[in-house]
Tab-separated table of C-alpha atoms in Angstrom:
chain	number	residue	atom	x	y	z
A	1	UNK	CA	-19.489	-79.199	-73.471
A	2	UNK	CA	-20.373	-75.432	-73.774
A	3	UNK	CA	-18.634	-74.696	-77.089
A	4	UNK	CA	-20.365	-77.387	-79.073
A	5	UNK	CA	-23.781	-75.751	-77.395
A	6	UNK	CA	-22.421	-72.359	-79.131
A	7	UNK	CA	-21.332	-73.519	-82.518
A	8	UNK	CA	-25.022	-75.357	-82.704
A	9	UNK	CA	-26.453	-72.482	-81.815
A	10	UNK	CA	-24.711	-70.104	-84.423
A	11	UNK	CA	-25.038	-72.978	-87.128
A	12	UNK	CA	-29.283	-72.684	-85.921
A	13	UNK	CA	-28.610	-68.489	-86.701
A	14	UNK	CA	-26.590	-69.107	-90.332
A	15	UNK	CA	-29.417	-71.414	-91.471
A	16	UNK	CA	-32.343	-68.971	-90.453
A	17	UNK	CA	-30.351	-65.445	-91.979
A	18	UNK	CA	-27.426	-66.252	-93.454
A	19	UNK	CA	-26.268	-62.647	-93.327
A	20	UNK	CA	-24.940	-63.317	-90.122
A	21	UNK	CA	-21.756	-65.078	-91.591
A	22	UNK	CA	-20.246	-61.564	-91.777
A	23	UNK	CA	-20.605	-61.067	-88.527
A	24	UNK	CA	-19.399	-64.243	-86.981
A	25	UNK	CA	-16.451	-63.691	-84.183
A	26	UNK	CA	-14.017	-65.989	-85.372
A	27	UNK	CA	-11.030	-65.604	-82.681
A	28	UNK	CA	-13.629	-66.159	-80.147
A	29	UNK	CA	-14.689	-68.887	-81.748
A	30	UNK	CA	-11.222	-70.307	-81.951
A	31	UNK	CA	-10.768	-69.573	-78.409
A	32	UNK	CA	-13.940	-71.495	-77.378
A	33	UNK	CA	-12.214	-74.417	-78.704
A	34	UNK	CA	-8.596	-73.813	-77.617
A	35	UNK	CA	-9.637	-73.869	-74.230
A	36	UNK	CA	-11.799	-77.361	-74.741
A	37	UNK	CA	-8.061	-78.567	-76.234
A	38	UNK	CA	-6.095	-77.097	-73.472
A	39	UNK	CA	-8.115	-79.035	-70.853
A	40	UNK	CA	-6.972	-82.359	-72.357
A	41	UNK	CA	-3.430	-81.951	-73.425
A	42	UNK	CA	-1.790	-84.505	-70.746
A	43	UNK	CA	-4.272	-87.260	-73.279
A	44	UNK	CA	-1.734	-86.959	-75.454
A	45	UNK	CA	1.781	-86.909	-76.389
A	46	UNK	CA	3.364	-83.612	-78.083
A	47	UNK	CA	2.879	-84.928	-81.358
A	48	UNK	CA	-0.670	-86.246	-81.278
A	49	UNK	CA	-2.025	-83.259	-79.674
A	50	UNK	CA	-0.484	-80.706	-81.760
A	51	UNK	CA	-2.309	-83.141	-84.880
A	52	UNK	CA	-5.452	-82.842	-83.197
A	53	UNK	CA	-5.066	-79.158	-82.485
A	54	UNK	CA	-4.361	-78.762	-86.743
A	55	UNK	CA	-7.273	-80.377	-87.346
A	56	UNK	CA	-9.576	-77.828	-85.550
A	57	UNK	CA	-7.549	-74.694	-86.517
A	58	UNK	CA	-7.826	-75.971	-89.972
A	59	UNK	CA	-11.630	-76.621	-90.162
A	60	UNK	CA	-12.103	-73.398	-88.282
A	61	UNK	CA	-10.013	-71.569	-90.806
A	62	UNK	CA	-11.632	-73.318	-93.815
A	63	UNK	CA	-14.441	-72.013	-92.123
A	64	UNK	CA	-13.734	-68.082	-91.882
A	65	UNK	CA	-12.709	-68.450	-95.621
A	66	UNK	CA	-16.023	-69.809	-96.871
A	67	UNK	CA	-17.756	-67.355	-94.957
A	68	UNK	CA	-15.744	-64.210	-96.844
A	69	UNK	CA	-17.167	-66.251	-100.244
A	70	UNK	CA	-20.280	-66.562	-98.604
A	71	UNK	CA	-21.126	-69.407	-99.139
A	72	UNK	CA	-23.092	-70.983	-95.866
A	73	UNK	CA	-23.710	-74.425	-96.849
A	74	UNK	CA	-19.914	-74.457	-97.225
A	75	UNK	CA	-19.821	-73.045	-93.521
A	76	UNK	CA	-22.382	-75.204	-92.192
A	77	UNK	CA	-20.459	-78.412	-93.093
A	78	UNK	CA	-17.470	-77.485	-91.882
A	79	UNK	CA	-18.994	-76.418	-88.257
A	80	UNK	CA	-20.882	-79.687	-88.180
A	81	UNK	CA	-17.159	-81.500	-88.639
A	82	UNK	CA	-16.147	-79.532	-85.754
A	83	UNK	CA	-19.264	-80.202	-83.389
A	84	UNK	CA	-18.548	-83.819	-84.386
A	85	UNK	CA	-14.614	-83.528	-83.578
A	86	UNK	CA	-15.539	-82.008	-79.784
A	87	UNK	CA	-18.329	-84.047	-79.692
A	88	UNK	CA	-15.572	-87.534	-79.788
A	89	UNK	CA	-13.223	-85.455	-77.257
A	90	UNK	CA	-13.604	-87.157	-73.564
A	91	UNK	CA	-15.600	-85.088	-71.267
A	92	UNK	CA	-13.049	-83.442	-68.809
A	93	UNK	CA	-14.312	-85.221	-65.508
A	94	UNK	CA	-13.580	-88.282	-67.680
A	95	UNK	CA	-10.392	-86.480	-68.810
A	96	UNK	CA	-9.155	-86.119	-65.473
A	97	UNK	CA	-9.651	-89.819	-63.988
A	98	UNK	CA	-7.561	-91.021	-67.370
A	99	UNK	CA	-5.111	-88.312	-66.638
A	100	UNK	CA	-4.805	-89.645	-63.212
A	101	UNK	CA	-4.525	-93.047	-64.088
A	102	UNK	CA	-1.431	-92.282	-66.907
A	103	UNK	CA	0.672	-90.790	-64.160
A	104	UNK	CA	-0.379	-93.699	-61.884
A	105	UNK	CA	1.058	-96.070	-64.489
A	106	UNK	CA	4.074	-94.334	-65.799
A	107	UNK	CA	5.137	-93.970	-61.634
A	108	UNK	CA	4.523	-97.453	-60.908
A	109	UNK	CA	6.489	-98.692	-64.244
A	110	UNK	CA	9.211	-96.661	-63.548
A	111	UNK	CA	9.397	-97.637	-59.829
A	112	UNK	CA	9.111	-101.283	-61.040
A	113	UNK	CA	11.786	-101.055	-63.618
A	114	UNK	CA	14.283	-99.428	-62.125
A	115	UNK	CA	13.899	-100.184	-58.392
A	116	UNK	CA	13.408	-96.623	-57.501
A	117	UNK	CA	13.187	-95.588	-53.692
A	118	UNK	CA	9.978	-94.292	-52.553
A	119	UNK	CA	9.379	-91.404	-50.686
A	120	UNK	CA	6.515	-91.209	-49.074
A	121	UNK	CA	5.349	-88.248	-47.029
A	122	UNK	CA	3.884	-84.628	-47.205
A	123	UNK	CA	5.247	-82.020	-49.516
A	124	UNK	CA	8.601	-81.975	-49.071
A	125	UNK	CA	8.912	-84.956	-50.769
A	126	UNK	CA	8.965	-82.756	-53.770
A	127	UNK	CA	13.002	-82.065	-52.922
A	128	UNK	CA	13.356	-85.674	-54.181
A	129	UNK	CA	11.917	-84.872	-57.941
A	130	UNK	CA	14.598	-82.416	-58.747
A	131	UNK	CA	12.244	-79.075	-59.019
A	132	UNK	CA	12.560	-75.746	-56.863
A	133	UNK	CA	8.754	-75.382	-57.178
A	134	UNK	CA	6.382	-77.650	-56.351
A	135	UNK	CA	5.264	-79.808	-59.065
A	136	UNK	CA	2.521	-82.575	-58.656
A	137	UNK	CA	0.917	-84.668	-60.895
A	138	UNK	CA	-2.687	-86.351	-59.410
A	139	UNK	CA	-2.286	-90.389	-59.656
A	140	UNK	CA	-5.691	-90.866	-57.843
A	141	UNK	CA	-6.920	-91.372	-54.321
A	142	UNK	CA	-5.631	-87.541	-53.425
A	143	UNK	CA	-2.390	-88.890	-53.748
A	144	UNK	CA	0.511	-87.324	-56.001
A	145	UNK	CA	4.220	-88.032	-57.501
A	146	UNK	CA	6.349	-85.333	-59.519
A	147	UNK	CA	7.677	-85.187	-62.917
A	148	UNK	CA	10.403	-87.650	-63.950
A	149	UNK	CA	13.769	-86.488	-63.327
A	150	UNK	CA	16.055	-89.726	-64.396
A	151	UNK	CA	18.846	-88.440	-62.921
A	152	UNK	CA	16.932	-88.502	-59.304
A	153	UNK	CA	16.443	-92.335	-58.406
A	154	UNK	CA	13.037	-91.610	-56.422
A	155	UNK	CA	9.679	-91.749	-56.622
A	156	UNK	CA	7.863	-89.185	-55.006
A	157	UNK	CA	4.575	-90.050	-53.075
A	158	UNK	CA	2.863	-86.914	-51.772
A	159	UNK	CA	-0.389	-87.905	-49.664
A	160	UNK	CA	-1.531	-84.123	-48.631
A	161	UNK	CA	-0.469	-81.973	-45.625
A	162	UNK	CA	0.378	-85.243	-43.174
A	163	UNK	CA	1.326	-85.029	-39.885
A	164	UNK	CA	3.896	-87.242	-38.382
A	165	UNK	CA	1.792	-87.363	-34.635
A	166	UNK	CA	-1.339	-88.525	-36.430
A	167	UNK	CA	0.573	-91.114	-39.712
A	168	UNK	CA	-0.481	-94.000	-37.855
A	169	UNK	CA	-3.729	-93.399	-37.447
A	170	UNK	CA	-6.593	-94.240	-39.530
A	171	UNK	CA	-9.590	-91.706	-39.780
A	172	UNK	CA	-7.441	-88.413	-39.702
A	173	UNK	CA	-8.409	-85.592	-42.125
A	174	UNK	CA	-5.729	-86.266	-44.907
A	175	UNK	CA	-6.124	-89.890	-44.515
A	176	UNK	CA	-2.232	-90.767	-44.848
A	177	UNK	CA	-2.377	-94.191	-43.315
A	178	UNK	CA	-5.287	-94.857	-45.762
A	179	UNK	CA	-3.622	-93.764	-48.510
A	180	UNK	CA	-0.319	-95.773	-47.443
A	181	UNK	CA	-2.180	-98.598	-47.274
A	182	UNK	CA	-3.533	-98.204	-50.682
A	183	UNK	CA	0.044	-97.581	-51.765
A	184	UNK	CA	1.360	-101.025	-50.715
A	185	UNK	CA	-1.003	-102.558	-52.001
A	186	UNK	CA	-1.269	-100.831	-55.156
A	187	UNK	CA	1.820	-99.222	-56.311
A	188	UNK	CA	4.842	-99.972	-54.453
A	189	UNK	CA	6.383	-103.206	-55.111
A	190	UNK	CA	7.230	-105.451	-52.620
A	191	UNK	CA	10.794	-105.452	-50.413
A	192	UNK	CA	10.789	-101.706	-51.976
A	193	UNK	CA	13.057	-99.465	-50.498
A	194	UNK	CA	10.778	-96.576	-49.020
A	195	UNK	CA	11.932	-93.131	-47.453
A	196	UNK	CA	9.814	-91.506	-44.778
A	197	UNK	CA	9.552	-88.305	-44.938
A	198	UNK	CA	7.158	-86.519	-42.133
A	199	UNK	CA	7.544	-84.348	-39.431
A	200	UNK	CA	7.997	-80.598	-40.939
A	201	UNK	CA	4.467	-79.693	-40.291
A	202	UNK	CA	4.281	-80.773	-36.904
A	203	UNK	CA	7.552	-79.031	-35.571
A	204	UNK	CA	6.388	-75.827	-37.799
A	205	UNK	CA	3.166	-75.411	-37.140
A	206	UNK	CA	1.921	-77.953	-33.680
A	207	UNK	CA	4.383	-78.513	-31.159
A	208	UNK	CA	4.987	-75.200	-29.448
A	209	UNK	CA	1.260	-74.723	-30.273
A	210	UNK	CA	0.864	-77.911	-28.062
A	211	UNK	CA	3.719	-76.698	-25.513
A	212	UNK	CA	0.965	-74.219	-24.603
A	213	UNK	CA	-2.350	-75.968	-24.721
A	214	UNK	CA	-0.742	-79.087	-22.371
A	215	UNK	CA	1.209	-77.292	-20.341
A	216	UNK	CA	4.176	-79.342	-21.335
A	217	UNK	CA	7.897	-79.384	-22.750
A	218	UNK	CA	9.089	-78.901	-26.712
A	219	UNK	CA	10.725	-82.160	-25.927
A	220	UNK	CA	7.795	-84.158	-24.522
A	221	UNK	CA	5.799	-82.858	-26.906
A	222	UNK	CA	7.832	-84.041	-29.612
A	223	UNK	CA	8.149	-87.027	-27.861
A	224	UNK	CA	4.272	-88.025	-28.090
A	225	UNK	CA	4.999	-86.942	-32.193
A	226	UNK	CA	8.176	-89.657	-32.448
A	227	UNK	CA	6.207	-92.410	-30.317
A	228	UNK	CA	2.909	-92.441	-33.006
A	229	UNK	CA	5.913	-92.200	-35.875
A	230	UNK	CA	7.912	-95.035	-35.103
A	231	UNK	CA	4.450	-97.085	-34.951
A	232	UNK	CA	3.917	-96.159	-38.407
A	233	UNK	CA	7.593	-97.155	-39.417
A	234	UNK	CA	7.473	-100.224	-37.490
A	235	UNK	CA	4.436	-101.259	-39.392
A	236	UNK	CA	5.888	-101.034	-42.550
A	237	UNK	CA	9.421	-102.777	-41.610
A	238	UNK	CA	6.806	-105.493	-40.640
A	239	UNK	CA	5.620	-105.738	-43.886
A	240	UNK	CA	9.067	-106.215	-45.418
A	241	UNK	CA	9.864	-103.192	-46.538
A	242	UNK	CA	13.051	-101.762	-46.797
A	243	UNK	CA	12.647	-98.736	-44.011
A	244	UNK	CA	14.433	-95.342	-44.031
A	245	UNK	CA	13.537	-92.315	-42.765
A	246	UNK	CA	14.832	-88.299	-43.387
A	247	UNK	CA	14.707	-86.059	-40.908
A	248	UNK	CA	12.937	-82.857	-41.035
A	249	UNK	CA	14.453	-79.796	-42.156
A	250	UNK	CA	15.125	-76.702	-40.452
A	251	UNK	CA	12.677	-74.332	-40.097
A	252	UNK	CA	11.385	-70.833	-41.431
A	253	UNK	CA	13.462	-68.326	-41.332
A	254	UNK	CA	11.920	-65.375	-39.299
A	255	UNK	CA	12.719	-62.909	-41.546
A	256	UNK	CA	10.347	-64.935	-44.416
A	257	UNK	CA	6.822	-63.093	-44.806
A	258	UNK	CA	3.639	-65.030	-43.011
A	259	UNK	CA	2.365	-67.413	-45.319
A	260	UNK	CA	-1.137	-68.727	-44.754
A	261	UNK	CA	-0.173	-71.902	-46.841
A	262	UNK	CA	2.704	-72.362	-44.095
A	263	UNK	CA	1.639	-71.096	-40.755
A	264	UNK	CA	4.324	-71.205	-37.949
A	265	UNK	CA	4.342	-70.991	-34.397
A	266	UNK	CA	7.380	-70.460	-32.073
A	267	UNK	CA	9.904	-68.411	-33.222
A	268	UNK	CA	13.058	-69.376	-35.676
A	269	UNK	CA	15.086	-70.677	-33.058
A	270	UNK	CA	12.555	-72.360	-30.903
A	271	UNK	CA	11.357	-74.514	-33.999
A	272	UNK	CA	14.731	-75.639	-34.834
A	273	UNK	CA	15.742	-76.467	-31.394
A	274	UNK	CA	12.429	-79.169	-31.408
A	275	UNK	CA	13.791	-79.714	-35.168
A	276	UNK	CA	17.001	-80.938	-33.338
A	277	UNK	CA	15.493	-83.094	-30.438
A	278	UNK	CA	13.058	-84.455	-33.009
A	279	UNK	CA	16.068	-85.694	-35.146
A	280	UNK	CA	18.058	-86.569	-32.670
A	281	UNK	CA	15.336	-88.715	-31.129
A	282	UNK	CA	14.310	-90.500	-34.356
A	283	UNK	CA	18.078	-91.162	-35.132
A	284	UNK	CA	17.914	-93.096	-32.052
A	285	UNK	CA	15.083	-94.894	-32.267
A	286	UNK	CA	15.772	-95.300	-36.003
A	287	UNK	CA	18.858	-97.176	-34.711
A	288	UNK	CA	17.204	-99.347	-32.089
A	289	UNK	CA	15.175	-101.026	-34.899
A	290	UNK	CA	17.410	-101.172	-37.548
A	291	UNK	CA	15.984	-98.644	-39.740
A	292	UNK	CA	18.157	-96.174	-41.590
A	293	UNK	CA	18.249	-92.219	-40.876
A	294	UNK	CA	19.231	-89.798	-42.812
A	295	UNK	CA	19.718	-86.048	-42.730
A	296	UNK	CA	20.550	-83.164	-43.751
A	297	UNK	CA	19.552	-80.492	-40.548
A	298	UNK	CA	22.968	-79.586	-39.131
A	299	UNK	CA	24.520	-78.628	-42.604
A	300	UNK	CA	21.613	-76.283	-42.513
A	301	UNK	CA	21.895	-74.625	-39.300
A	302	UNK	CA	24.058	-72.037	-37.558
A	303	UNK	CA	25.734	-72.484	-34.319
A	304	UNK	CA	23.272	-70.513	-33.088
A	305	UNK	CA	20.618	-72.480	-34.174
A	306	UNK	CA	19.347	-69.856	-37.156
A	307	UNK	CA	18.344	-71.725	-40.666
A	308	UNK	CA	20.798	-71.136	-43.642
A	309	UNK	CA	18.651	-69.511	-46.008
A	310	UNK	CA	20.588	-70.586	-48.799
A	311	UNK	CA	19.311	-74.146	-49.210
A	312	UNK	CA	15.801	-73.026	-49.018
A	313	UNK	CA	14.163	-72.704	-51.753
A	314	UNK	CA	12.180	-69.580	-53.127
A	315	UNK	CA	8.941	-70.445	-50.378
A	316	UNK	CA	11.456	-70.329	-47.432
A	317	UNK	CA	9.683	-73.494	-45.877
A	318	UNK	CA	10.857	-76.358	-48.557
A	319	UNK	CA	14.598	-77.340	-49.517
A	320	UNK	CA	15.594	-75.796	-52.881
A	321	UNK	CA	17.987	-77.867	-54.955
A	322	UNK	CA	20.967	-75.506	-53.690
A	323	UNK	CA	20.877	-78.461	-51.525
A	324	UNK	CA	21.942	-81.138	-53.421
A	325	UNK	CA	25.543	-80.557	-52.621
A	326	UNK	CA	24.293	-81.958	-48.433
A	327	UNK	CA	21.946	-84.278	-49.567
A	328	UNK	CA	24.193	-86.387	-51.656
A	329	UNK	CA	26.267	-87.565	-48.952
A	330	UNK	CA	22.935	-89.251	-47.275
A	331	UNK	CA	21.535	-90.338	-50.013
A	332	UNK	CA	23.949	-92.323	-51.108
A	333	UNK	CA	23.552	-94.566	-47.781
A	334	UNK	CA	20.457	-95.543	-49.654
A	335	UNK	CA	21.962	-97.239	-52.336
């Protein structure tokens, strides 16, 4: 910890010329140890951490005070209380595995207690916490949920930048079917209710990528996608879960500036034409095997198969919560 390596070091400079307590930086000093705080507020609630962030700004200011006396042994004792109070902090790589485990915990309770839906998938699970932005909190294994929002009755479970072609697979560079796995066995309870929600990346960013490279259709290509989905689905209806699935949204407007966090290929109308197929497909098959299907694409489409820019929100890839008022409708099927 590099402040308590300072405040030794300054204690070592008051003992050999105690002259120097005129000189001693104070607001950097209280810096220095606002930032060790700040690393570690999620250890505690509001009201513990604003106790233990008194008790340094207190010792700190006793501090300052004895130094204008000058009186250094006076000093002295109060900086060894605060070496001692950073020395009993965790260490932040500690710091973050506890973090991690108390939002593993809280999610899990609050799925257990009150039965809420999972929804599993890449980032646009987000939609389902109730924020615009994104807003994940770490639960371990490179997994994340979102805030509580008790009016939404989800739990979000974002396992990285999954593709829908490669869910099934074990071995792939986000690791989603390892990280499902882990899930059931971990986290979501048994006969849970849980919403799949892949697909975006692939019809953004792969398929007319792929239309190129194989020399094939949108629609075959998106039917290699759907065929390595459904196995993945399939797998978990297997297991006893309680199988839906919601379709991807539409795409990227054209008019939205290049993003390298959400690279695109084809243009507006191309990617929601797959978009279309793709839904239209996994309603189907969806069907075929009992498993529900939900979505909200053609409330956000024009005839003309250009995205409605008002249920976007402020990224122009995600849904915003302007689209509540369409997602309602489906979501109450789940219940």
């Amino acid at each position: 910890m590099r402040t308590i390596q300072i405040l030794l070091q300054l204690m070592q400079s008051i003992k050999s010329n105690p002259a120097v307590l005129a000189l001693l930086p104070w607001q950097d000093i209280l810096l220095c140890v606002s930032e060790e705080l700040s690393c570690r507020t999620e250890l505690y609630s509001e009201t513990q951490f604003q106790q233990v962030d008194r008790l340094f700004t207190e010792l700190l200011e006793e501090a300052e005070a004895e130094a204008a006396a000058y009186n250094p042994d006076a000093v002295l004792s109060r900086l060894q209380k605060l070496v001692f109070a950073l020395s009993v902090l965790p260490e932040t790589a500690y710091a973050d595995a506890l973090i991690e485990q108390a939002h593993f915990d809280h999610a899990c309770l609050r799925h257990y207690k009150e039965d809420t839906v999972i929804v599993l998938g890449d980032s646009h699970v987000n939609f389902f916490s109730g924020c615009d932005e994104l807003s994940f909190l770490p639960i371990g294994k490179s997994i994340n949920t979102c805030p509580d929002n008790p009016a939404y009755p989800f739990t979000p479970l974002h396992a990285g930048p999954c593709l829908a072609y490669t869910c099934c697979q074990f071995g792939t560079t986000y690791s989603f079917r390892e990280k499902a796995e882990y899930l059931c066995q971990n986290f979501i309870k048994p006969g849970a209710r849980i919403l799949c929600c892949l697909g975006e990346i692939d019809l953004r960013v792969h398929v007319y990528k792929q239309t190129a490279l194989q020399n094939k259709s949108y629609k075959q290509i998106v039917d290699d996608i759907l065929a390595k989905y459904l196995s993945f689905l399939l797998s978990l209806q297997s297991q006893g879960y309680r199988v839906s699935c919601w379709g991807p949204v539409a795409s990227q407007k054209e008019s939205c500036p290049l993003n390298p966090k959400f690279p695109r290929n084809g243009s507006e109308k191309e990617r929601n034409l797959a978009t279309a197929y793709f839904n239209q497909r996994l309603s189907e098959m969806c069907k075929e095997h009992g498993i529900l299907f939900l979505s909200v694409f053609d409330k956000m489409i024009t005839p003309d198969f250009e995205t409605r820019e008002e249920y976007l929100s402020a990224d122009g890839c995600h849904l915003g919560q302007n689209a509540l008022s369409i997602a309602l409708p489906e979501w109450k099927k789940l219940f």
